[in-house]
C-alpha positions as CSV (number, residue, x, y, z in Angstrom):
1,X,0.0,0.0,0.0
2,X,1.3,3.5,-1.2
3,X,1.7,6.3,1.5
4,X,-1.7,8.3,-0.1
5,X,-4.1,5.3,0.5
6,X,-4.2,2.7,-2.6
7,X,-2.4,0.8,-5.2
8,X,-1.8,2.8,-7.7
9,X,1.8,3.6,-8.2
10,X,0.6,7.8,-8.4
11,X,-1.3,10.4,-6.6
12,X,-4.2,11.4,-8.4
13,X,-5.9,14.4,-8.4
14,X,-9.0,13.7,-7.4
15,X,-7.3,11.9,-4.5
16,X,-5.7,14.7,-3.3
17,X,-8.9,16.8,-3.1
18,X,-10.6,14.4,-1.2
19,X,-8.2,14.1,1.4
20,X,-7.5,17.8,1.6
21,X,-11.2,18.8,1.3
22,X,-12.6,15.6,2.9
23,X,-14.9,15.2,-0.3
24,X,-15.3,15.3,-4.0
25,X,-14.7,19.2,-5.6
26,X,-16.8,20.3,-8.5
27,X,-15.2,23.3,-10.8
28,X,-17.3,26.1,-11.1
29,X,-17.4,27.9,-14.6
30,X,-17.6,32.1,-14.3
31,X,-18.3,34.8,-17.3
32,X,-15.9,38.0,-16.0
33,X,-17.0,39.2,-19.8
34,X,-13.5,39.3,-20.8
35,X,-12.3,38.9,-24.8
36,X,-10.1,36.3,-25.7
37,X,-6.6,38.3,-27.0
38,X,-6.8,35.2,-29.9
39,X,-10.4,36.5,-31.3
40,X,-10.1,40.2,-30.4
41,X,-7.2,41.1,-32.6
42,X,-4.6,41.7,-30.0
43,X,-2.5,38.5,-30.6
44,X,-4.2,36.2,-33.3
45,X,-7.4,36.2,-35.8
46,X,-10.1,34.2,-35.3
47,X,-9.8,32.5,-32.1
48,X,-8.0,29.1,-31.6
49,X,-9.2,26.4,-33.6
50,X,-10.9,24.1,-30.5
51,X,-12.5,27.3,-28.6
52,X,-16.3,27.3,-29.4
53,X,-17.2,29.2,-26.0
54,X,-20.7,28.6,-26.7
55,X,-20.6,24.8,-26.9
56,X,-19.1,24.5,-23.3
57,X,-20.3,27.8,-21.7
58,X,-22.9,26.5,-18.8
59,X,-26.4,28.4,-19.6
60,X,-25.5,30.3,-16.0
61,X,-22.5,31.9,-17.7
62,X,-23.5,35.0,-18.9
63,X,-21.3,38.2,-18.2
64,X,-24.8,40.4,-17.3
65,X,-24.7,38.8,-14.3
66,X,-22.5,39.1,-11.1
67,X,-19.6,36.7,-10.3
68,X,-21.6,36.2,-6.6
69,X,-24.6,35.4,-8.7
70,X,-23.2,33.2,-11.4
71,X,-21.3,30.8,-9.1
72,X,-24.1,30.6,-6.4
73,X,-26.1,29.5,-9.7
74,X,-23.4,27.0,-10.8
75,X,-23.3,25.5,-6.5
């Protein structure tokens, strides 16, 4: 038995979390309204080729509402 608790020969993340939390940890997505410097022009064109913000944006995501708001919402 390895010193974090099971088999495996590595200390995975979501290990770690639960021992340091004492459960499982959930990310929580927030809309600061910010541009990407890859689509606005500043350091590329177009964005990069993977980011479709809208296909992965959770529907409470939207930059009209408060930070507070939008991760209560995503709790």
């Amino acid at each position: 038995m390895h010193l974090w608790g099971d088999n495996r020969p590595l200390n995975s993340y979501s290990r770690y979390f639960k021992e340091h939390f004492g459960g499982r940890m959930q990310k929580v997505a927030v809309n600061g309204g910010f541009t990407c410097p890859n689509r606005d022009g500043s350091k590329g064109r177009g964005g990069c080729t993977f980011c479709n913000n809208e296909a992965f944006t959770p529907s409470y995501c939207q930059p009209t509402k408060s930070i507070t708001q939008q991760i209560d919402e995503g709790i």
